[in-house]
């Protein structure tokens, strides 16, 4: 993919790796690639609540305008809203400034094409080449320079779109929603309330530095406690840019992306709306997902970890539904990328239509014990190419004796190697994971 773009756009520590200078160059190059042959073209630009987003938005906007392309500024919005608004506003593309679930210090820049889909590898490579050779991009002057325009009804448009994806109201449901002090803060509580739910929002007061801090889809403990405290029917937790959702049932039990996919896939199948009778998941999904969907005759296709690979397989296979255990779920019948708020609404619709509790719905899938360890490393490639690690993995797989699996992979967005061990004996899983973590740390030093 090149030195700038990773598995999900450009990411790095803001003002160190992802600098304003780089943001300007990316804006200029991206605008040129996306607007060719489209006079008067515009790009939609939105961002999450990180303190560095203001800085990067200013630089990105300057770069876009310097290429003669206008900017439609939608402010703090979920990533999926940018994909939707790009299509709704007839823009040549969209740009999101966000590092999703990453810590506050990080930030990122991600592009969408006019169709609302993330860019192909080829287009990202072209943008990367132009970042290195900016003289190849024309520099208009006078009236040819782009301008920036605020889209004052952006939130209203997105909320209306979300509400149109469900066919019932949620009156009588008490829902706690954890906004991760991120982009969901303005949208998620509002759309749930307008659909009739009694909403208890938490972590919905972003201050620039508290995004994802001990909250959101990667830290559901506070949501579990709030659901029990308020006697809510269920809880929903988003991440910083709201492209994910993890749920909590009325008894405080977490319901992850795999369980949500089983619930939604079976509901879609009953309505005759599960395209190709297929779900696309990643190799990180619990084996319980395969078993549960298999019982319903639903085919499961597996991909590498990352929503871009899920999307590629959806488009290749003709399926329209898939996602990740993290709660990043794509429903192409509605939007072109993972949309945590939309997914949450679809889940609530199943709760309402079936009359079942979330706990009862989640019980459709038996989760096999699964242990995940994240190991911080200095060189992911060195570790992953280590013959010592390869030998250690083989040795630990022998201990599982065919009754589980091991997956060791580098993170696509952080300096981490992730170790996942799955099986029926948690004590054995802990032992196996511990030995692999030790090897990875030694190989990284």
Short mmCIF file of C-alpha atoms in Angstrom, two decimals:
data_model
loop_
_atom_site.label_atom_id
_atom_site.label_comp_id
_atom_site.label_asym_id
_atom_site.label_seq_id
_atom_site.Cartn_x
_atom_site.Cartn_y
_atom_site.Cartn_z
CA UNK A 1 0.00 0.00 0.00
CA UNK A 2 2.98 2.34 0.27
CA UNK A 3 4.57 4.31 3.04
CA UNK A 4 1.74 6.77 3.78
CA UNK A 5 -1.55 4.88 3.53
CA UNK A 6 -2.26 1.99 5.87
CA UNK A 7 -5.20 -0.39 6.06
CA UNK A 8 -7.57 2.45 6.97
CA UNK A 9 -6.27 5.68 5.49
CA UNK A 10 -3.36 7.68 6.85
CA UNK A 11 -2.78 7.52 10.60
CA UNK A 12 -0.17 8.63 13.08
CA UNK A 13 0.50 10.75 16.11
CA UNK A 14 -0.95 14.16 15.29
CA UNK A 15 1.62 16.94 14.80
CA UNK A 16 4.48 14.41 14.82
CA UNK A 17 3.74 11.84 12.12
CA UNK A 18 0.48 13.26 10.80
CA UNK A 19 1.55 16.88 10.50
CA UNK A 20 -0.32 19.90 9.11
CA UNK A 21 2.18 19.90 6.25
CA UNK A 22 1.27 16.33 5.36
CA UNK A 23 -2.45 17.07 5.73
CA UNK A 24 -2.11 19.98 3.28
CA UNK A 25 -0.32 17.77 0.76
CA UNK A 26 -2.90 15.00 1.16
CA UNK A 27 -5.74 17.47 0.69
CA UNK A 28 -4.16 18.89 -2.43
CA UNK A 29 -3.34 15.50 -3.95
CA UNK A 30 -6.64 13.90 -2.97
CA UNK A 31 -8.65 16.79 -4.35
CA UNK A 32 -6.80 16.61 -7.66
CA UNK A 33 -7.32 12.85 -8.06
CA UNK A 34 -10.98 12.90 -7.05
CA UNK A 35 -12.02 15.98 -9.05
CA UNK A 36 -10.38 15.36 -12.43
CA UNK A 37 -12.79 16.21 -15.21
CA UNK A 38 -15.29 17.69 -12.76
CA UNK A 39 -15.22 21.51 -12.92
CA UNK A 40 -16.60 23.14 -9.78
CA UNK A 41 -16.17 19.93 -7.80
CA UNK A 42 -16.49 19.78 -4.02
CA UNK A 43 -15.28 17.45 -1.29
CA UNK A 44 -17.19 16.84 1.95
CA UNK A 45 -14.93 17.21 4.99
CA UNK A 46 -15.83 16.12 8.52
CA UNK A 47 -13.91 15.24 11.65
CA UNK A 48 -14.12 13.74 15.11
CA UNK A 49 -13.66 15.44 18.47
CA UNK A 50 -9.87 15.15 18.91
CA UNK A 51 -8.12 18.37 19.80
CA UNK A 52 -5.86 17.96 16.77
CA UNK A 53 -8.76 17.78 14.33
CA UNK A 54 -9.08 21.58 14.15
CA UNK A 55 -5.43 21.89 13.16
CA UNK A 56 -5.59 19.15 10.55
CA UNK A 57 -8.93 20.33 9.16
CA UNK A 58 -7.48 23.79 8.51
CA UNK A 59 -4.49 22.35 6.69
CA UNK A 60 -6.53 19.80 4.74
CA UNK A 61 -9.01 22.47 3.66
CA UNK A 62 -6.18 24.71 2.51
CA UNK A 63 -4.77 21.89 0.41
CA UNK A 64 -8.12 21.06 -1.18
CA UNK A 65 -8.86 24.69 -2.01
CA UNK A 66 -5.36 25.17 -3.45
CA UNK A 67 -6.20 22.48 -6.01
CA UNK A 68 -9.24 24.48 -7.12
CA UNK A 69 -11.77 22.28 -5.35
CA UNK A 70 -14.45 23.49 -2.92
CA UNK A 71 -14.88 22.15 0.61
CA UNK A 72 -18.26 21.32 2.14
CA UNK A 73 -17.60 21.50 5.88
CA UNK A 74 -19.95 19.34 7.93
CA UNK A 75 -18.14 19.62 11.28
CA UNK A 76 -17.98 16.85 13.87
CA UNK A 77 -19.72 13.87 12.29
CA UNK A 78 -19.45 10.07 12.29
CA UNK A 79 -17.34 8.54 9.55
CA UNK A 80 -20.39 6.88 8.01
CA UNK A 81 -22.13 10.26 7.82
CA UNK A 82 -19.37 11.51 5.53
CA UNK A 83 -19.90 8.53 3.23
CA UNK A 84 -23.64 9.22 3.17
CA UNK A 85 -23.35 13.00 2.76
CA UNK A 86 -20.82 12.61 -0.05
CA UNK A 87 -23.51 10.83 -2.04
CA UNK A 88 -26.40 12.99 -0.85
CA UNK A 89 -24.63 16.26 -1.67
CA UNK A 90 -23.32 15.06 -5.04
CA UNK A 91 -19.72 15.68 -4.04
CA UNK A 92 -16.68 14.33 -5.88
CA UNK A 93 -15.52 12.68 -2.67
CA UNK A 94 -15.35 12.92 1.07
CA UNK A 95 -12.64 13.14 3.70
CA UNK A 96 -12.79 12.15 7.38
CA UNK A 97 -10.29 13.35 9.95
CA UNK A 98 -10.35 10.67 12.63
CA UNK A 99 -8.35 7.83 14.16
CA UNK A 100 -11.51 5.92 15.10
CA UNK A 101 -10.95 3.91 18.31
CA UNK A 102 -7.27 4.90 18.66
CA UNK A 103 -6.01 7.01 21.58
CA UNK A 104 -6.51 10.77 21.56
CA UNK A 105 -2.90 11.54 20.52
CA UNK A 106 -3.44 9.79 17.19
CA UNK A 107 -5.40 11.12 14.26
CA UNK A 108 -6.02 10.07 10.69
CA UNK A 109 -7.21 11.12 7.25
CA UNK A 110 -9.45 8.84 5.22
CA UNK A 111 -10.90 9.45 1.74
CA UNK A 112 -14.16 8.35 0.13
CA UNK A 113 -14.95 8.45 -3.56
CA UNK A 114 -18.09 10.03 -5.05
CA UNK A 115 -19.93 6.71 -4.57
CA UNK A 116 -19.28 6.81 -0.81
CA UNK A 117 -16.89 3.87 -0.91
CA UNK A 118 -13.36 4.02 0.43
CA UNK A 119 -10.72 4.45 -2.26
CA UNK A 120 -9.09 1.55 -4.06
CA UNK A 121 -5.45 0.72 -3.46
CA UNK A 122 -4.67 2.18 -6.89
CA UNK A 123 -6.21 5.55 -6.10
CA UNK A 124 -4.46 5.71 -2.74
CA UNK A 125 -1.16 4.92 -4.44
CA UNK A 126 -1.75 7.71 -6.96
CA UNK A 127 -2.46 10.20 -4.16
CA UNK A 128 0.69 9.04 -2.39
CA UNK A 129 2.78 9.60 -5.51
CA UNK A 130 1.40 13.12 -5.88
CA UNK A 131 2.19 13.88 -2.24
CA UNK A 132 5.80 13.13 -3.13
CA UNK A 133 5.62 15.10 -6.40
CA UNK A 134 3.33 18.09 -5.69
CA UNK A 135 4.59 20.00 -8.74
CA UNK A 136 2.48 17.66 -10.90
CA UNK A 137 -0.70 19.21 -9.46
CA UNK A 138 -1.95 22.41 -11.19
CA UNK A 139 -2.15 25.48 -8.96
CA UNK A 140 -5.09 27.68 -10.05
CA UNK A 141 -5.15 31.36 -9.18
CA UNK A 142 -7.79 34.04 -8.86
CA UNK A 143 -11.32 32.76 -9.26
CA UNK A 144 -9.97 29.26 -9.81
CA UNK A 145 -9.11 28.77 -6.14
CA UNK A 146 -11.56 26.67 -4.15
CA UNK A 147 -13.75 27.97 -1.34
CA UNK A 148 -15.06 26.45 1.90
CA UNK A 149 -18.78 26.35 2.67
CA UNK A 150 -20.42 25.15 5.91
CA UNK A 151 -23.26 22.63 5.52
CA UNK A 152 -25.52 23.82 8.31
CA UNK A 153 -28.07 21.02 8.00
CA UNK A 154 -25.57 18.14 7.87
CA UNK A 155 -26.70 16.59 11.16
CA UNK A 156 -30.38 16.94 10.23
CA UNK A 157 -29.76 15.19 6.90
CA UNK A 158 -27.92 12.29 8.51
CA UNK A 159 -30.48 11.86 11.29
CA UNK A 160 -33.30 11.77 8.73
CA UNK A 161 -31.41 9.15 6.73
CA UNK A 162 -30.90 6.98 9.81
CA UNK A 163 -34.53 7.19 10.87
CA UNK A 164 -35.64 6.08 7.41
CA UNK A 165 -33.73 2.80 7.78
CA UNK A 166 -36.15 1.45 10.40
CA UNK A 167 -39.88 0.80 10.15
CA UNK A 168 -40.92 0.97 13.80
CA UNK A 169 -40.48 3.26 16.78
CA UNK A 170 -38.69 2.44 20.00
CA UNK A 171 -41.17 3.81 22.51
CA UNK A 172 -41.02 1.92 25.80
CA UNK A 173 -37.36 1.00 25.39
CA UNK A 174 -34.89 2.45 27.88
CA UNK A 175 -31.45 2.64 26.27
CA UNK A 176 -28.09 3.77 27.64
CA UNK A 177 -25.79 5.02 24.87
CA UNK A 178 -22.04 5.51 25.36
CA UNK A 179 -20.87 8.07 22.82
CA UNK A 180 -17.15 7.63 23.61
CA UNK A 181 -16.90 11.44 23.87
CA UNK A 182 -16.66 11.29 20.11
CA UNK A 183 -18.55 11.89 16.90
CA UNK A 184 -21.66 10.03 18.08
CA UNK A 185 -22.29 12.59 20.82
CA UNK A 186 -24.58 14.85 18.79
CA UNK A 187 -26.23 12.19 16.68
CA UNK A 188 -26.82 8.91 18.54
CA UNK A 189 -28.85 10.24 21.52
CA UNK A 190 -30.89 12.46 19.23
CA UNK A 191 -31.89 9.80 16.70
CA UNK A 192 -32.80 7.31 19.43
CA UNK A 193 -34.92 9.92 21.22
CA UNK A 194 -36.67 10.97 18.01
CA UNK A 195 -37.57 7.32 17.44
CA UNK A 196 -39.25 7.24 20.85
CA UNK A 197 -36.66 5.57 23.09
CA UNK A 198 -35.94 6.77 26.60
CA UNK A 199 -32.27 7.66 26.21
CA UNK A 200 -29.62 7.88 28.91
CA UNK A 201 -26.48 9.26 27.23
CA UNK A 202 -23.07 8.81 28.85
CA UNK A 203 -19.63 10.02 27.75
CA UNK A 204 -21.30 12.57 25.50
CA UNK A 205 -19.33 15.65 26.58
CA UNK A 206 -16.23 15.75 24.35
CA UNK A 207 -13.53 18.23 25.33
CA UNK A 208 -10.90 17.39 22.73
CA UNK A 209 -8.83 15.09 24.93
CA UNK A 210 -11.34 12.61 26.42
CA UNK A 211 -12.29 10.75 23.23
CA UNK A 212 -12.17 6.95 23.79
CA UNK A 213 -10.69 7.54 27.28
CA UNK A 214 -11.99 4.69 29.43
CA UNK A 215 -15.22 4.60 27.45
CA UNK A 216 -16.74 3.54 24.17
CA UNK A 217 -16.83 0.20 22.39
CA UNK A 218 -13.34 -0.83 23.53
CA UNK A 219 -14.09 -0.08 27.23
CA UNK A 220 -17.67 -1.28 27.90
CA UNK A 221 -17.42 -1.63 31.71
CA UNK A 222 -18.92 1.80 32.43
CA UNK A 223 -21.80 1.05 30.04
CA UNK A 224 -22.45 -2.29 31.75
CA UNK A 225 -22.62 -0.53 35.12
CA UNK A 226 -24.91 2.20 33.75
CA UNK A 227 -27.35 -0.31 32.24
CA UNK A 228 -27.70 -2.05 35.61
CA UNK A 229 -27.88 1.23 37.54
CA UNK A 230 -30.69 2.62 35.41
CA UNK A 231 -32.55 -0.65 34.86
CA UNK A 232 -32.24 -0.14 31.10
CA UNK A 233 -33.36 -2.70 28.55
CA UNK A 234 -29.96 -2.52 26.89
CA UNK A 235 -26.91 -0.35 26.22
CA UNK A 236 -25.00 0.69 23.13
CA UNK A 237 -21.35 1.73 22.94
CA UNK A 238 -19.77 3.48 19.96
CA UNK A 239 -16.15 4.33 19.27
CA UNK A 240 -14.62 7.73 18.51
CA UNK A 241 -15.92 8.02 14.95
CA UNK A 242 -19.06 5.90 15.55
CA UNK A 243 -18.38 3.34 12.86
CA UNK A 244 -18.61 0.60 15.51
CA UNK A 245 -21.17 -0.50 18.05
CA UNK A 246 -21.01 -3.00 20.90
CA UNK A 247 -24.16 -3.73 22.89
CA UNK A 248 -24.89 -4.66 26.51
CA UNK A 249 -28.00 -6.62 27.45
CA UNK A 250 -30.32 -5.80 30.35
CA UNK A 251 -28.32 -7.99 32.72
CA UNK A 252 -25.07 -6.18 31.94
CA UNK A 253 -23.62 -8.82 29.63
CA UNK A 254 -21.64 -7.55 26.61
CA UNK A 255 -22.94 -8.45 23.15
CA UNK A 256 -20.13 -8.16 20.60
CA UNK A 257 -20.08 -7.73 16.85
CA UNK A 258 -20.21 -11.46 16.14
CA UNK A 259 -23.38 -11.85 18.20
CA UNK A 260 -24.92 -8.75 16.61
CA UNK A 261 -24.16 -10.18 13.15
CA UNK A 262 -25.89 -13.46 14.03
CA UNK A 263 -28.95 -11.61 15.31
CA UNK A 264 -29.20 -9.33 12.28
CA UNK A 265 -28.34 -12.00 9.70
CA UNK A 266 -31.04 -14.36 10.94
CA UNK A 267 -33.57 -11.51 11.01
CA UNK A 268 -32.64 -10.50 7.47
CA UNK A 269 -32.89 -14.11 6.30
CA UNK A 270 -36.41 -14.44 7.72
CA UNK A 271 -37.42 -11.34 5.75
CA UNK A 272 -35.80 -12.68 2.57
CA UNK A 273 -33.35 -9.80 2.59
CA UNK A 274 -30.01 -11.54 3.24
CA UNK A 275 -28.36 -11.24 -0.17
CA UNK A 276 -26.79 -14.49 -1.42
CA UNK A 277 -27.78 -15.98 1.95
CA UNK A 278 -24.24 -15.01 2.93
CA UNK A 279 -22.43 -13.21 5.72
CA UNK A 280 -18.86 -11.96 5.32
CA UNK A 281 -16.77 -12.07 8.50
CA UNK A 282 -13.06 -12.00 9.32
CA UNK A 283 -10.73 -14.66 10.66
CA UNK A 284 -11.07 -13.01 14.09
CA UNK A 285 -14.74 -13.92 14.36
CA UNK A 286 -15.59 -16.51 17.00
CA UNK A 287 -16.22 -20.05 15.76
CA UNK A 288 -19.60 -19.74 17.44
CA UNK A 289 -20.65 -17.39 14.65
CA UNK A 290 -19.97 -20.05 12.00
CA UNK A 291 -21.88 -22.65 13.99
CA UNK A 292 -24.90 -20.43 14.66
CA UNK A 293 -25.21 -19.21 11.09
CA UNK A 294 -24.59 -22.70 9.76
CA UNK A 295 -27.59 -23.96 11.73
CA UNK A 296 -29.69 -21.51 9.72
CA UNK A 297 -28.13 -22.53 6.43
CA UNK A 298 -26.31 -19.22 6.09
CA UNK A 299 -22.96 -19.29 4.29
CA UNK A 300 -20.02 -17.54 5.97
CA UNK A 301 -17.12 -16.14 3.94
CA UNK A 302 -13.93 -15.24 5.81
CA UNK A 303 -11.46 -12.45 5.08
CA UNK A 304 -8.36 -10.90 6.60
CA UNK A 305 -8.94 -8.58 9.53
CA UNK A 306 -10.05 -5.10 8.47
CA UNK A 307 -13.26 -3.59 7.19
CA UNK A 308 -11.69 -2.85 3.80
CA UNK A 309 -11.29 -6.61 3.25
CA UNK A 310 -14.85 -7.28 4.38
CA UNK A 311 -16.07 -4.67 1.91
CA UNK A 312 -13.95 -6.10 -0.92
CA UNK A 313 -15.46 -9.55 -0.36
CA UNK A 314 -18.99 -8.13 -0.16
CA UNK A 315 -18.55 -6.44 -3.52
CA UNK A 316 -16.86 -9.50 -5.05
CA UNK A 317 -19.44 -12.01 -3.82
CA UNK A 318 -22.57 -9.94 -4.24
CA UNK A 319 -23.38 -10.24 -0.54
CA UNK A 320 -24.49 -7.10 1.29
CA UNK A 321 -23.97 -7.90 4.98
CA UNK A 322 -20.81 -8.51 6.97
CA UNK A 323 -18.50 -7.19 9.60
CA UNK A 324 -16.11 -7.72 12.44
CA UNK A 325 -16.19 -8.91 16.04
CA UNK A 326 -15.23 -5.33 17.01
CA UNK A 327 -18.72 -4.18 16.04
CA UNK A 328 -17.70 -2.66 12.72
CA UNK A 329 -20.61 -3.93 10.61
CA UNK A 330 -21.37 -3.08 6.99
CA UNK A 331 -24.93 -3.13 5.64
CA UNK A 332 -24.67 -2.23 1.96
CA UNK A 333 -28.44 -2.06 1.62
CA UNK A 334 -28.18 1.21 3.56
CA UNK A 335 -24.66 2.63 3.54
CA UNK A 336 -21.30 2.06 1.90
CA UNK A 337 -19.19 1.69 5.02
CA UNK A 338 -19.48 0.56 8.62
CA UNK A 339 -22.08 2.61 10.47
CA UNK A 340 -22.36 1.99 14.21
CA UNK A 341 -25.47 4.09 14.72
CA UNK A 342 -27.30 2.48 11.79
CA UNK A 343 -26.33 -0.98 13.08
CA UNK A 344 -27.65 -0.07 16.53
CA UNK A 345 -30.99 0.98 15.04
CA UNK A 346 -31.27 -2.29 13.12
CA UNK A 347 -30.56 -4.22 16.33
CA UNK A 348 -33.22 -2.29 18.25
CA UNK A 349 -35.68 -2.96 15.44
CA UNK A 350 -35.15 -6.72 15.86
CA UNK A 351 -35.68 -6.35 19.62
CA UNK A 352 -38.91 -4.47 19.02
CA UNK A 353 -40.25 -6.68 16.22
CA UNK A 354 -39.53 -10.00 17.97
CA UNK A 355 -40.48 -8.90 21.46
CA UNK A 356 -37.39 -10.74 22.71
CA UNK A 357 -34.80 -9.31 25.08
CA UNK A 358 -31.30 -8.69 23.79
CA UNK A 359 -30.11 -11.42 26.13
CA UNK A 360 -32.47 -13.91 24.47
CA UNK A 361 -31.42 -12.83 20.99
CA UNK A 362 -27.70 -13.04 21.82
CA UNK A 363 -28.19 -16.60 23.08
CA UNK A 364 -28.63 -17.68 19.46
CA UNK A 365 -24.83 -17.88 19.38
CA UNK A 366 -22.69 -19.86 21.79
CA UNK A 367 -19.34 -18.10 22.10
CA UNK A 368 -16.29 -20.31 22.39
CA UNK A 369 -13.77 -18.98 24.93
CA UNK A 370 -11.46 -16.59 23.12
CA UNK A 371 -8.46 -14.75 24.54
CA UNK A 372 -6.94 -11.68 22.89
CA UNK A 373 -3.62 -10.09 23.87
CA UNK A 374 -2.14 -6.94 22.33
CA UNK A 375 1.65 -6.69 22.44
CA UNK A 376 3.30 -3.32 21.73
CA UNK A 377 6.33 -3.73 19.47
CA UNK A 378 8.85 -1.50 17.72
CA UNK A 379 8.92 -3.38 14.41
CA UNK A 380 5.82 -5.36 13.42
CA UNK A 381 7.40 -6.73 10.24
CA UNK A 382 10.48 -8.03 12.08
CA UNK A 383 8.34 -9.82 14.65
CA UNK A 384 5.95 -11.35 12.12
CA UNK A 385 8.85 -12.66 10.00
CA UNK A 386 10.59 -14.23 12.98
CA UNK A 387 11.21 -17.99 12.58
CA UNK A 388 11.29 -18.23 16.37
CA UNK A 389 7.71 -16.94 16.54
CA UNK A 390 6.62 -19.24 13.71
CA UNK A 391 8.05 -22.23 15.58
CA UNK A 392 6.39 -21.14 18.83
CA UNK A 393 3.00 -20.89 17.11
CA UNK A 394 3.35 -24.42 15.71
CA UNK A 395 4.28 -25.76 19.13
CA UNK A 396 1.30 -24.10 20.80
CA UNK A 397 -1.08 -25.29 18.09
CA UNK A 398 -0.04 -28.84 18.95
CA UNK A 399 -1.20 -28.23 22.52
CA UNK A 400 -4.69 -27.37 21.22
CA UNK A 401 -4.86 -30.79 19.54
CA UNK A 402 -7.31 -29.59 16.91
CA UNK A 403 -9.76 -28.27 19.52
CA UNK A 404 -9.15 -24.57 18.85
CA UNK A 405 -7.07 -22.14 16.86
CA UNK A 406 -4.35 -19.49 17.13
CA UNK A 407 -4.19 -16.27 15.15
CA UNK A 408 -1.18 -13.93 15.42
CA UNK A 409 -1.35 -10.81 13.29
CA UNK A 410 -0.04 -7.25 13.17
CA UNK A 411 -2.43 -4.37 13.82
CA UNK A 412 -3.16 -2.36 10.72
CA UNK A 413 -3.36 0.94 12.61
CA UNK A 414 -1.14 0.69 15.72
CA UNK A 415 2.36 -0.61 16.63
CA UNK A 416 0.88 -3.82 18.00
CA UNK A 417 0.97 -7.53 17.34
CA UNK A 418 -2.31 -9.17 18.30
CA UNK A 419 -2.50 -12.71 19.65
CA UNK A 420 -5.85 -14.49 19.56
CA UNK A 421 -6.30 -17.97 21.01
CA UNK A 422 -9.61 -19.81 20.85
CA UNK A 423 -10.71 -23.10 22.40
CA UNK A 424 -12.78 -24.62 25.19
CA UNK A 425 -10.22 -24.63 28.06
CA UNK A 426 -9.55 -21.08 29.28
CA UNK A 427 -6.62 -22.13 31.47
CA UNK A 428 -4.94 -23.67 28.44
CA UNK A 429 -5.69 -20.55 26.39
CA UNK A 430 -4.04 -18.32 29.00
CA UNK A 431 -0.96 -20.52 29.06
CA UNK A 432 -0.67 -20.54 25.26
CA UNK A 433 -1.22 -16.79 24.95
CA UNK A 434 1.31 -16.08 27.69
CA UNK A 435 4.02 -18.09 25.97
CA UNK A 436 3.39 -16.41 22.61
CA UNK A 437 3.38 -12.94 24.19
CA UNK A 438 6.75 -13.70 25.80
CA UNK A 439 8.21 -14.75 22.45
CA UNK A 440 6.89 -11.65 20.70
CA UNK A 441 8.38 -9.36 23.35
CA UNK A 442 11.78 -11.07 23.09
CA UNK A 443 11.73 -10.90 19.29
CA UNK A 444 10.77 -7.21 19.42
CA UNK A 445 13.61 -6.21 21.77
#
